[in-house]
Coordinates of C-alpha atoms (C1' of nucleotides) in Angstrom, one line a residue:
Chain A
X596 CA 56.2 110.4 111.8
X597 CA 52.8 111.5 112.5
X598 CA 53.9 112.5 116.2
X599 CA 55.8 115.4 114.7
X600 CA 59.4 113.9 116.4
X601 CA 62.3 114.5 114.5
X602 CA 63.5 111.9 112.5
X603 CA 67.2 111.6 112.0
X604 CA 67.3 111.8 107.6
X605 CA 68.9 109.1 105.4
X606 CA 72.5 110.0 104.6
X607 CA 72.7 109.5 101.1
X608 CA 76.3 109.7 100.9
X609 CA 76.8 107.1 103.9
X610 CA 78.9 104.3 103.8
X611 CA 76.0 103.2 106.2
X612 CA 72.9 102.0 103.6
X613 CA 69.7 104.1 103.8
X614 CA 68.2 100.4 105.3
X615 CA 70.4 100.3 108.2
X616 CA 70.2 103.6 109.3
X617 CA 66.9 103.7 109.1
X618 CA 67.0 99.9 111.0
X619 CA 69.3 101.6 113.9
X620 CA 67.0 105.0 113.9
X621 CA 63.8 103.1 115.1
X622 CA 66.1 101.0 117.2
X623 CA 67.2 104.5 119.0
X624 CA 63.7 105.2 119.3
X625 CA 62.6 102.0 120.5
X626 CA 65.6 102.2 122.8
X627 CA 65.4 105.6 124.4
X628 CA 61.7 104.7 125.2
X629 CA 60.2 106.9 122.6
X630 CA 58.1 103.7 121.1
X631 CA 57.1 101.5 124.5
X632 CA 56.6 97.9 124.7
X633 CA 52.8 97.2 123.1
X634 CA 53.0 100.3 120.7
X635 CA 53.0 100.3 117.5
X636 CA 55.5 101.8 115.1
X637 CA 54.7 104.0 112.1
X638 CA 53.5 101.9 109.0
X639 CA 55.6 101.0 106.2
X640 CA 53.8 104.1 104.3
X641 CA 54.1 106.4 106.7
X642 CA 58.2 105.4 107.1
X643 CA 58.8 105.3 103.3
X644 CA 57.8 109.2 102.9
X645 CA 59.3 110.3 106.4
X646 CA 62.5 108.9 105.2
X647 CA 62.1 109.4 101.8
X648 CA 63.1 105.6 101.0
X649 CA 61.0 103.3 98.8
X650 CA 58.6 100.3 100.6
X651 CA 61.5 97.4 100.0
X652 CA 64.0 99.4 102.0
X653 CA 61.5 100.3 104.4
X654 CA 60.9 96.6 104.6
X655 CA 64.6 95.2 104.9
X656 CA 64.9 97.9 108.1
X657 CA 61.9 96.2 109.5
X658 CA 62.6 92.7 108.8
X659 CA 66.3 93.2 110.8
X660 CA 64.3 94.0 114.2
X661 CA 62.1 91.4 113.9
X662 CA 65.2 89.3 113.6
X663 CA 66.7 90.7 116.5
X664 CA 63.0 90.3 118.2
X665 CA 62.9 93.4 119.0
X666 CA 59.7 94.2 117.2
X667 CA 56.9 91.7 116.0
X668 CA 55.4 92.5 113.0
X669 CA 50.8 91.3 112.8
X670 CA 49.8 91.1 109.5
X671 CA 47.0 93.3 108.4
X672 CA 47.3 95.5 112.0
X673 CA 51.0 96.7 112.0
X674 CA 54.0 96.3 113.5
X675 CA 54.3 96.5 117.3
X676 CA 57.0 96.8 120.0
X677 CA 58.1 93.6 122.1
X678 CA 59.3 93.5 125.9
X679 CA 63.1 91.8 126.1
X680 CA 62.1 88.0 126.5
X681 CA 63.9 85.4 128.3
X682 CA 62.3 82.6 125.9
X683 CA 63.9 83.4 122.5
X684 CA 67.5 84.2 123.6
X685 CA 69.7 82.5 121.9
X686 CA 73.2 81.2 123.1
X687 CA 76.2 80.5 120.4
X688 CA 79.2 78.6 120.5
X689 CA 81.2 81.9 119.8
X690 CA 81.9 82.2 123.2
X691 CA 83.2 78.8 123.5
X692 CA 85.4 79.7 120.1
X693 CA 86.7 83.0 121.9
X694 CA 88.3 80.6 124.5
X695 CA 89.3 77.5 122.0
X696 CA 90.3 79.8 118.8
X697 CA 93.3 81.2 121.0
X698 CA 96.5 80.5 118.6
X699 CA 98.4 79.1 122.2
X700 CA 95.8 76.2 122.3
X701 CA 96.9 73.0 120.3
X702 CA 95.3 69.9 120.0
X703 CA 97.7 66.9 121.0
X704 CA 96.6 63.4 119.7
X705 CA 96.7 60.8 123.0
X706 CA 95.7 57.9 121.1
X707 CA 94.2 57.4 117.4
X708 CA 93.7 53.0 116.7
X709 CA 91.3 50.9 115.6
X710 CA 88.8 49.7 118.2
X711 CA 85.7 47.4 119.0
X712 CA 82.8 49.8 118.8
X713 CA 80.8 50.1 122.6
X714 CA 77.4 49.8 123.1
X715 CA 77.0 53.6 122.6
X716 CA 79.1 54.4 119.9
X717 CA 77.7 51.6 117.9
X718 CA 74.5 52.9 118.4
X719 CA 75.3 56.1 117.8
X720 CA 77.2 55.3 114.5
X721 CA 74.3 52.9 113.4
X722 CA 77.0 50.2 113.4
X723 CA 76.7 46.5 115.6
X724 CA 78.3 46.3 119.1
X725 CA 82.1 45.3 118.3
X726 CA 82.4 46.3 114.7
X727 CA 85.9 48.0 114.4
X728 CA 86.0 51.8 114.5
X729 CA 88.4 54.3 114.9
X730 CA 89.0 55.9 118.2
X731 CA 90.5 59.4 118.6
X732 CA 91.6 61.0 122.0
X733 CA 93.0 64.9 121.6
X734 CA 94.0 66.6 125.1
X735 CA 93.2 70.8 123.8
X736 CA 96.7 72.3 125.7
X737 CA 97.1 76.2 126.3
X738 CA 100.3 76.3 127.0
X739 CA 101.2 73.3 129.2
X740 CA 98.1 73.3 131.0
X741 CA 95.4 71.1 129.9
X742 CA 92.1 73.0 129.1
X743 CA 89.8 70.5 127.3
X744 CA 89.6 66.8 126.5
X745 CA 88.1 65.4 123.1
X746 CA 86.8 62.0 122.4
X747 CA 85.8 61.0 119.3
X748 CA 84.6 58.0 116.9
X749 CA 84.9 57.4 113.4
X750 CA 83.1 54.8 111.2
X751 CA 85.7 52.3 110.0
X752 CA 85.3 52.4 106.4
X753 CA 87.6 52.4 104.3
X754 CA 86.0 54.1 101.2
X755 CA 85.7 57.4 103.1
X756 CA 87.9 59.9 103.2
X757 CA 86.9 61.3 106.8
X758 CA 89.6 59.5 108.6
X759 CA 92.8 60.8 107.2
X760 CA 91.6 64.3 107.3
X761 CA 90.4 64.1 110.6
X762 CA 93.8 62.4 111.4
X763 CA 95.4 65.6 109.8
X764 CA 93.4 67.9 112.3
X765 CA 95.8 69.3 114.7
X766 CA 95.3 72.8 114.2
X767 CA 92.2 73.2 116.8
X768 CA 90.5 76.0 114.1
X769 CA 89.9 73.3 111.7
X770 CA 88.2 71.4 113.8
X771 CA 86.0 73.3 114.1
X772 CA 85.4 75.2 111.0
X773 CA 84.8 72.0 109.3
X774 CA 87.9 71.8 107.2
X775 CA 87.6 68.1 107.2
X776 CA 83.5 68.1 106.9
X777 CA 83.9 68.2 102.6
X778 CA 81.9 65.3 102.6
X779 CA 79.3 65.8 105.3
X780 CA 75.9 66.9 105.0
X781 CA 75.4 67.9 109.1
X782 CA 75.4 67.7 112.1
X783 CA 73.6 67.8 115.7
X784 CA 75.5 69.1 118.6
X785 CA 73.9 68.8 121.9
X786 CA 75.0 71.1 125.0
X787 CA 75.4 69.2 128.4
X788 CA 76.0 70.7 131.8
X789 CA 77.6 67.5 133.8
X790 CA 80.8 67.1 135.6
X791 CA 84.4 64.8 135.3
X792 CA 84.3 61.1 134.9
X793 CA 87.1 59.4 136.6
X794 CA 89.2 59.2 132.7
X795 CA 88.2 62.6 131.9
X796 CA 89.4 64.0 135.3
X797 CA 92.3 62.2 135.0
X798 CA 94.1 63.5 131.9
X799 CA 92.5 67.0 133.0
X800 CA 94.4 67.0 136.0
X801 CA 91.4 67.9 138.2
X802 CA 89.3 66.4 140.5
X803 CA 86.1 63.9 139.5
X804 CA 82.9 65.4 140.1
X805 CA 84.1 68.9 139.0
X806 CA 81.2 70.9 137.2
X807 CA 81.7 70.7 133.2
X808 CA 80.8 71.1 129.9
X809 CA 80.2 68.3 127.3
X810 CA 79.6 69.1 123.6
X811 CA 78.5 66.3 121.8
X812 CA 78.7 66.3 118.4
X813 CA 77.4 63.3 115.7
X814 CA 78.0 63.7 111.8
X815 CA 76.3 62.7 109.0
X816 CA 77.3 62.3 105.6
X817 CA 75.0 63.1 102.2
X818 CA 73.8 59.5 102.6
X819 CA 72.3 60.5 106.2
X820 CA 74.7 57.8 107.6
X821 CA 76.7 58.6 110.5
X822 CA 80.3 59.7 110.1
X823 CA 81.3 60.4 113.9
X824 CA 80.7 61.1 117.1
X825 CA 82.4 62.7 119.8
X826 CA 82.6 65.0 123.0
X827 CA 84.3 68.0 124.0
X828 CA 84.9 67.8 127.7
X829 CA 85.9 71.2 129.6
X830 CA 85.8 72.8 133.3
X831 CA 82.6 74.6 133.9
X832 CA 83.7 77.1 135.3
X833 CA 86.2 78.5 132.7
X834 CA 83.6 79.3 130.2
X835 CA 80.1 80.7 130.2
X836 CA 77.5 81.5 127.8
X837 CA 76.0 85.0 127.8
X838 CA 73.6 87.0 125.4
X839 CA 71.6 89.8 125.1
X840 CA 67.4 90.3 124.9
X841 CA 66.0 93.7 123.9
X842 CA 68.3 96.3 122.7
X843 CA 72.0 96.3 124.2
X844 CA 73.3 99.4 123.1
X845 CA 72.9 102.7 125.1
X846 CA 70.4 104.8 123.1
X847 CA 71.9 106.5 120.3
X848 CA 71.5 108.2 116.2
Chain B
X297 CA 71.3 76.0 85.3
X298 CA 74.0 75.6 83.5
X299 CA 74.4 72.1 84.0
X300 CA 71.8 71.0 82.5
X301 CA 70.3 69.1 85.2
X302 CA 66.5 69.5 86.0
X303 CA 65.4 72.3 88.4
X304 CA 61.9 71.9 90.0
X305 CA 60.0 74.7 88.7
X306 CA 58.0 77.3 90.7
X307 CA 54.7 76.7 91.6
X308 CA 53.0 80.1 91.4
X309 CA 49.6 78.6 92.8
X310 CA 51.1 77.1 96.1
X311 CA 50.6 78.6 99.1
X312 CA 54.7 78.5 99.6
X313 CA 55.9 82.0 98.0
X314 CA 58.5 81.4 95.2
X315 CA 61.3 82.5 97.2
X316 CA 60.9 80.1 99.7
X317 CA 60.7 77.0 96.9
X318 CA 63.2 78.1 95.7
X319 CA 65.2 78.9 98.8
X320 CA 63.9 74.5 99.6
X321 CA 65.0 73.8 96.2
X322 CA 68.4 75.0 96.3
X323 CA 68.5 73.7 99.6
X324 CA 67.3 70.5 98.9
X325 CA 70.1 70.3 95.4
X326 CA 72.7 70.9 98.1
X327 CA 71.2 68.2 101.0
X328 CA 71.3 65.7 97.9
X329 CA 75.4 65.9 97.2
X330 CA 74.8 68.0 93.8
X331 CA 76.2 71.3 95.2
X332 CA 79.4 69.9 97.2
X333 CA 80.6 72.3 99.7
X334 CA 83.3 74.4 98.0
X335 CA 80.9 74.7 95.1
X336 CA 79.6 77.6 93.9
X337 CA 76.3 78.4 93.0
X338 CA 74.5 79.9 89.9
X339 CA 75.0 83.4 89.7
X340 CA 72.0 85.3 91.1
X341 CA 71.2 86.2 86.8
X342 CA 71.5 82.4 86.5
X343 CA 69.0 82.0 88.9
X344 CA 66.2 84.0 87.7
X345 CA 66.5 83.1 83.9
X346 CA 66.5 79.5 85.1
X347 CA 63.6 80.0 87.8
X348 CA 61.7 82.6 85.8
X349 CA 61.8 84.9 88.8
X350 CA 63.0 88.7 89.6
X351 CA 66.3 89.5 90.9
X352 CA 64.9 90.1 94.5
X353 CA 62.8 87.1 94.6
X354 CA 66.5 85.4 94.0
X355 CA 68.3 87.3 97.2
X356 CA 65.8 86.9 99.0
X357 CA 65.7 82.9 99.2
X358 CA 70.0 83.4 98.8
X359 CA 69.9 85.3 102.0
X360 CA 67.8 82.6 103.9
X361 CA 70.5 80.1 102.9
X362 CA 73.1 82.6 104.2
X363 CA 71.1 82.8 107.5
X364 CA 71.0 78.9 107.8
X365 CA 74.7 79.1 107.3
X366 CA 74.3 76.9 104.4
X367 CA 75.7 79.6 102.0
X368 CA 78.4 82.3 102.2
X369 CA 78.1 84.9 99.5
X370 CA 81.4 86.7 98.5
X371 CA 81.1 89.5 96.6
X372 CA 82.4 89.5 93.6
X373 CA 82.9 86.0 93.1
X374 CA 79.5 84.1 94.0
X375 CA 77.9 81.7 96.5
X376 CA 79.4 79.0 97.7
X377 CA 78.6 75.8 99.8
X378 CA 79.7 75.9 103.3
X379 CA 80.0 72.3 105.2
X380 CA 78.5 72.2 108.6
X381 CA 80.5 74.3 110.9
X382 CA 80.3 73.6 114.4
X383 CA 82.1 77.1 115.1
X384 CA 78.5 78.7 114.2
X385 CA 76.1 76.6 116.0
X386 CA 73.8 78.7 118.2
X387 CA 71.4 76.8 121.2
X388 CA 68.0 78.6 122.1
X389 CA 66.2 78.5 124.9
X390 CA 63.7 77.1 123.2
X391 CA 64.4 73.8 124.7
X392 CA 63.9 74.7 128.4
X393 CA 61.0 76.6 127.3
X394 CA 59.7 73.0 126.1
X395 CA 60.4 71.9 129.9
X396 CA 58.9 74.5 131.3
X397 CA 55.8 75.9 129.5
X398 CA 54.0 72.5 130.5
X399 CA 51.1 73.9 132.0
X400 CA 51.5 71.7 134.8
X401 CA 54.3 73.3 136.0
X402 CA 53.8 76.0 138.5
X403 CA 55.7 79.2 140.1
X404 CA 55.2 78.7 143.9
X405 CA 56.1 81.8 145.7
X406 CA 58.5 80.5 148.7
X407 CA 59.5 84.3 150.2
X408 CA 58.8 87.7 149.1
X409 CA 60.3 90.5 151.3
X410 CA 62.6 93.2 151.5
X411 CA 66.4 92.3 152.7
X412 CA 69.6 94.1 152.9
X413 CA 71.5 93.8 149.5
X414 CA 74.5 91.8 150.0
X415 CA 77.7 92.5 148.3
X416 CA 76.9 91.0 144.6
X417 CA 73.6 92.1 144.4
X418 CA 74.6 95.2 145.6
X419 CA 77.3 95.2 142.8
X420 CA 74.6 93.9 140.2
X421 CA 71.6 96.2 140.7
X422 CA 74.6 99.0 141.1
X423 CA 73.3 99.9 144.8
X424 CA 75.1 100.1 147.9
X425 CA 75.6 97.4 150.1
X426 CA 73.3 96.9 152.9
X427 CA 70.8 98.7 150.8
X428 CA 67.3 97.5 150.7
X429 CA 66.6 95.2 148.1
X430 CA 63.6 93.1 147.3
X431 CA 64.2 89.3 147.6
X432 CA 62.0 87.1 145.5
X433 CA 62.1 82.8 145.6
X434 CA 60.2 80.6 143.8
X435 CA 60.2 76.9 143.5
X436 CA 59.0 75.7 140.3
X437 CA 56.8 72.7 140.5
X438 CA 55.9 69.5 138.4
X439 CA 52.9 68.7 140.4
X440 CA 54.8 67.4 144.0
X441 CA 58.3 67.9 142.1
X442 CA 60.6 70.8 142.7
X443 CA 62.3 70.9 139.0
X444 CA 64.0 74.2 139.0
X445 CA 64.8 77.1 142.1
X446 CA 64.3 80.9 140.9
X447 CA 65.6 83.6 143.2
X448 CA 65.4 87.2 142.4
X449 CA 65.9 90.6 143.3
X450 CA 64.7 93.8 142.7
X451 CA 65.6 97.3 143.1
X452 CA 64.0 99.1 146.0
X453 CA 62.4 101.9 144.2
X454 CA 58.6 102.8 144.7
X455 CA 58.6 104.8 141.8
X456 CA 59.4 101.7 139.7
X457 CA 56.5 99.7 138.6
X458 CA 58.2 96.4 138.4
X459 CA 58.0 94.9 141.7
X460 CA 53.7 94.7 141.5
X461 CA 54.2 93.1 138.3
X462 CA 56.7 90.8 139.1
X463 CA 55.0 89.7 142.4
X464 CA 52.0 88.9 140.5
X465 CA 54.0 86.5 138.1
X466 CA 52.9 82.8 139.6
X467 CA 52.2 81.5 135.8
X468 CA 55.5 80.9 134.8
X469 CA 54.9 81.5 130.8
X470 CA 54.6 85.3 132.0
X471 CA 57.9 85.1 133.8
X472 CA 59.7 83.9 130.4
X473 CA 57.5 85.7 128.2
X474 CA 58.5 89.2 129.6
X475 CA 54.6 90.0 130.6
X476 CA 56.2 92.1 133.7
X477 CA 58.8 93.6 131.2
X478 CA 57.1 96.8 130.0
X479 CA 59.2 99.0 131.6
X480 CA 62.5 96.8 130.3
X481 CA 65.0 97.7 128.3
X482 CA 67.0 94.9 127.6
X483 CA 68.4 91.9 130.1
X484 CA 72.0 90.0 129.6
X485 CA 71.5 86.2 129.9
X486 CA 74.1 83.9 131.1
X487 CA 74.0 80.2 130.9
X488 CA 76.3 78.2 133.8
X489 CA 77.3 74.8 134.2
X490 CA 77.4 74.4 138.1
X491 CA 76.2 72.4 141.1
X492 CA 73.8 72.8 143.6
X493 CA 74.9 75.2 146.7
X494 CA 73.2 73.6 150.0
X495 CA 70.6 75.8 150.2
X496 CA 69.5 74.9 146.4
X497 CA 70.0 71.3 146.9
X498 CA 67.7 71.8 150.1
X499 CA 65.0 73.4 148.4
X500 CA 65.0 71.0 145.3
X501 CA 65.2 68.0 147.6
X502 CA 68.5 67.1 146.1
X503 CA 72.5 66.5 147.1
X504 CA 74.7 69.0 146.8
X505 CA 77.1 68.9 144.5
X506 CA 74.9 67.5 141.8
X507 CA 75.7 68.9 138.0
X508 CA 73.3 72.1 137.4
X509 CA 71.9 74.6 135.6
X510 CA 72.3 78.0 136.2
X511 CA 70.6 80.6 134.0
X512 CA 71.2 84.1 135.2
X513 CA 69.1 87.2 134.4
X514 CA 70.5 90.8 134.8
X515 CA 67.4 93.6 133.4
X516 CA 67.9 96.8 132.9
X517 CA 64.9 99.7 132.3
X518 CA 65.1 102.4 130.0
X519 CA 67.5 104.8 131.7
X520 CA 70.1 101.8 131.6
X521 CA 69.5 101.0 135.2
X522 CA 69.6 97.7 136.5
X523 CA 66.0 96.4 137.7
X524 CA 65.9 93.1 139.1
X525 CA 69.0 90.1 139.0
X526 CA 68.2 86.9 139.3
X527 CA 68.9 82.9 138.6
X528 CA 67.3 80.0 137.9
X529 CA 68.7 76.7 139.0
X530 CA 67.6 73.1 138.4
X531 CA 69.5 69.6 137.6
X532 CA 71.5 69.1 134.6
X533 CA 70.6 65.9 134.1
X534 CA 66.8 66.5 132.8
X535 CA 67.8 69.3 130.1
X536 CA 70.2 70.0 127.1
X537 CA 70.4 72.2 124.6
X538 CA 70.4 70.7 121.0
X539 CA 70.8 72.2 117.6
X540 CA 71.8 71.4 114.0
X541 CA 74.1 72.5 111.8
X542 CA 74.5 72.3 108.2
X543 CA 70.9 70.7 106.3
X544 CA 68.6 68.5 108.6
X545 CA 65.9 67.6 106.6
X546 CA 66.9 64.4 104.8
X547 CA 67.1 65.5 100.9
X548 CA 63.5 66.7 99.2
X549 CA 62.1 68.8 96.9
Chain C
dT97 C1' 36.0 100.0 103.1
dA98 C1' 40.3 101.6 104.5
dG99 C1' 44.6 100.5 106.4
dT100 C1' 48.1 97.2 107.3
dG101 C1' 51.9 94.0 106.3
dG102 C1' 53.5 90.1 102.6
dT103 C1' 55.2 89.4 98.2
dC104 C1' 56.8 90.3 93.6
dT105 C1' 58.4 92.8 89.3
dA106 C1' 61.9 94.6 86.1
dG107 C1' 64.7 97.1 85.9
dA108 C1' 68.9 100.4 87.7
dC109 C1' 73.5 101.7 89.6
dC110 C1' 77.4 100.5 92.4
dA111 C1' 81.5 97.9 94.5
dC112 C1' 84.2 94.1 94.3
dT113 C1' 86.9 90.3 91.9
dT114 C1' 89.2 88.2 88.2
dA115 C1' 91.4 87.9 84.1
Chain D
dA1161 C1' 86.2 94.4 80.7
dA1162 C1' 83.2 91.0 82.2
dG1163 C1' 80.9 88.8 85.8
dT1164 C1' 79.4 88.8 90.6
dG1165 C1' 76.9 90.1 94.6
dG1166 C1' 74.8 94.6 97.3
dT1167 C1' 71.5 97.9 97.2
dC1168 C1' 67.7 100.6 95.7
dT1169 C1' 63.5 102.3 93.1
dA1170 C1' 58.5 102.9 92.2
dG1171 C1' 55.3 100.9 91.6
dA1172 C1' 51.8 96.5 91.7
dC1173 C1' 48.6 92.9 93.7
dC1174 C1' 47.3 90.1 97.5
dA1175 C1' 45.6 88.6 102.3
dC1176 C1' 44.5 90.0 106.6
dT1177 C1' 42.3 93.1 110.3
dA1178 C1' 39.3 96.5 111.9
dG1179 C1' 35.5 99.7 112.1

DNA sequence: TAGTGGTCTAGACCACTTA
DNA sequence: AAGTGGTCTAGACCACTAG
């Protein structure tokens, strides 16, 4: 550095690569407040010969905290500190998977048949209003108590496979790790904050009105036709999202 | 390829580097049903011969895949095609960001004083109860409509620089933004589905009870202290959270 | 013009998997 | 042993920014 700090060395012999130590070094920095918000880090030379590393490896170090936004790089100026930002934090469904992926929780079918599309599923499936399609109800039990309700859609058609494999999907995981998504190209999810219809409470055993979560999901297959739709319906106040912005570990290396 | 089939070459004059054509290419090969998940890819050697391109240039568009969650490598035995997992999907907050970066939408400071720190902001900002506390509210405005409640508060310290900073936050971009954040460290975000307490529902002009967001804010600054602790609210029913998994774009390139 | 990040090359060696 | 991905080197040229 041209500050004349200390700079932790590479460890060669490491099971740690040189660019993640050097990745988690500036991190320490940046997280014991040696590097600020607004300044800017050391360039790319100046790191390759402090650590004695070559430019790419310098680079891959660099590129992981702009990932983790905790450094924006300006082309042609350097690369410069960020403050922890509310706007690019980023919520996943691991959370949700902590609470589903439990080995207690099974899926138990209520109802699989054949029924006359609604107005919204047909829409949704890009089929008319009354064509035939498959209906699946799952109750998600941990234990005896019932934790989540699933409602789901399938395009009637018997040339694709979906339906038996989706049939087959008891185990909870494979639902959601896509062991019966072979054939399909992807998928939107959308995240709703509502609360219990009158069904929904109902086979939930709680009250309608209660706060919930709904996570929709719709399918497509390579052909960009829709496969199915469906919604996870749970208890709002069971699960929460969290995440982190800026850098979550106490200063350290 | 070993197949035989045609690969799009690499157009060294575009603008589009070669690793990310070829990151679109592959991409676009597996959006079109001619990698099936469970497939393997051409090895990375594979790859350059049959792009004309270096090793890294290969990894480099690989590990974009991998980051997409199109991919998994596996060391040892190659790349393979995932299908869209809904296990992996992640939501941003990109989406209430399009809500509420409108420029029309304004912070309107409804209190700013000091109070006595009940018992969970106490706990939060890890001060003593009955300690003094700033209390910040906001109302957040769509020209005459209340869309989303913010209340805040800060540590009592008037060494700290935050509180000038954050009193002077009335454009909302710099609230999200982290413009009073210099002196943060990092924040944990969590994301609630809820209802409106009376006293939100009052403010927002709504019933209680109705389905809400609730995204809660915890800072800390650069000694791992907590700063400020805070939540916005606002109705469930004009936001969700959507994202995609597996390949969006219908089949190019 | 000097300094910065952005990209690429053409190899190398290693660890892991499979046969 | 052969094939695969994982990492690294020591340069190179380019585009952008600033004085």
């Amino acid at each position: 550095m041209t500050d004349g700090t200390k700079t932790t060395p590479i460890d060669r012999r490491s099971f740690e690569p040189p660019y993640a130590q050097l990745a988690r070094s500036i991190r320490a920095r940046i997280g014991r407040g040696e590097y600020r918000p607004g300044d800017r880090l050391p360039s790319e030379a100046e790191l390759c010969s402090a650590f004695g590393v070559s430019p790419m490896t310098v680079r891959r170090a660099v590129a992981e905290l702009v990932r983790e936004d905790v450094v924006v790089t300006e082309h042609g100026r350097g690369t410069f500190v960020k403050a922890p930002q509310i706007a690019t934090a980023t919520f996943d469904l691991a959370d949700l998977m902590r609470h589903l992926a439990n080995p207690e929780i099974v899926a138990h079918i209520l109802e699989a048949r054949i029924v006359s599309a609604g107005r919204r599923a047909a829409d949704k499936l890009a089929v008319k209003e009354g064509d035939h399609v498959i209906s699946i109800k799952r109750l998600l039990l941990h234990g005896e108590e019932p934790v989540f309700y699933h409602s789901e859609y399938l395009v009637f058609d018997p040339t694709r496979p979906l339906v038996e494999a989706e049939l087959a999907t008891t185990a909870l995981q494979d639902l959601f790790s896509g062991a019966s998504g072979a054939g399909l190209k992807y998928g939107r999810l959308t995240l709703h904050a509502s609360s219990f219809t009158e069904k929904e409470a109902a086979q939930l055993g709680e009250a309608p009105g209660t706060p919930a979560w709904v996570l929709e999901h719709l399918f497509f297959d390579f052909d960009d036709r829709p496969e199915s739709w469906g919604r996870f319906v749970g208890r709002a106040d069971r699960l929460s999202f969290t995440t982190t912005v800026g850098i979550a570990e106490p200063a350290g290396g």
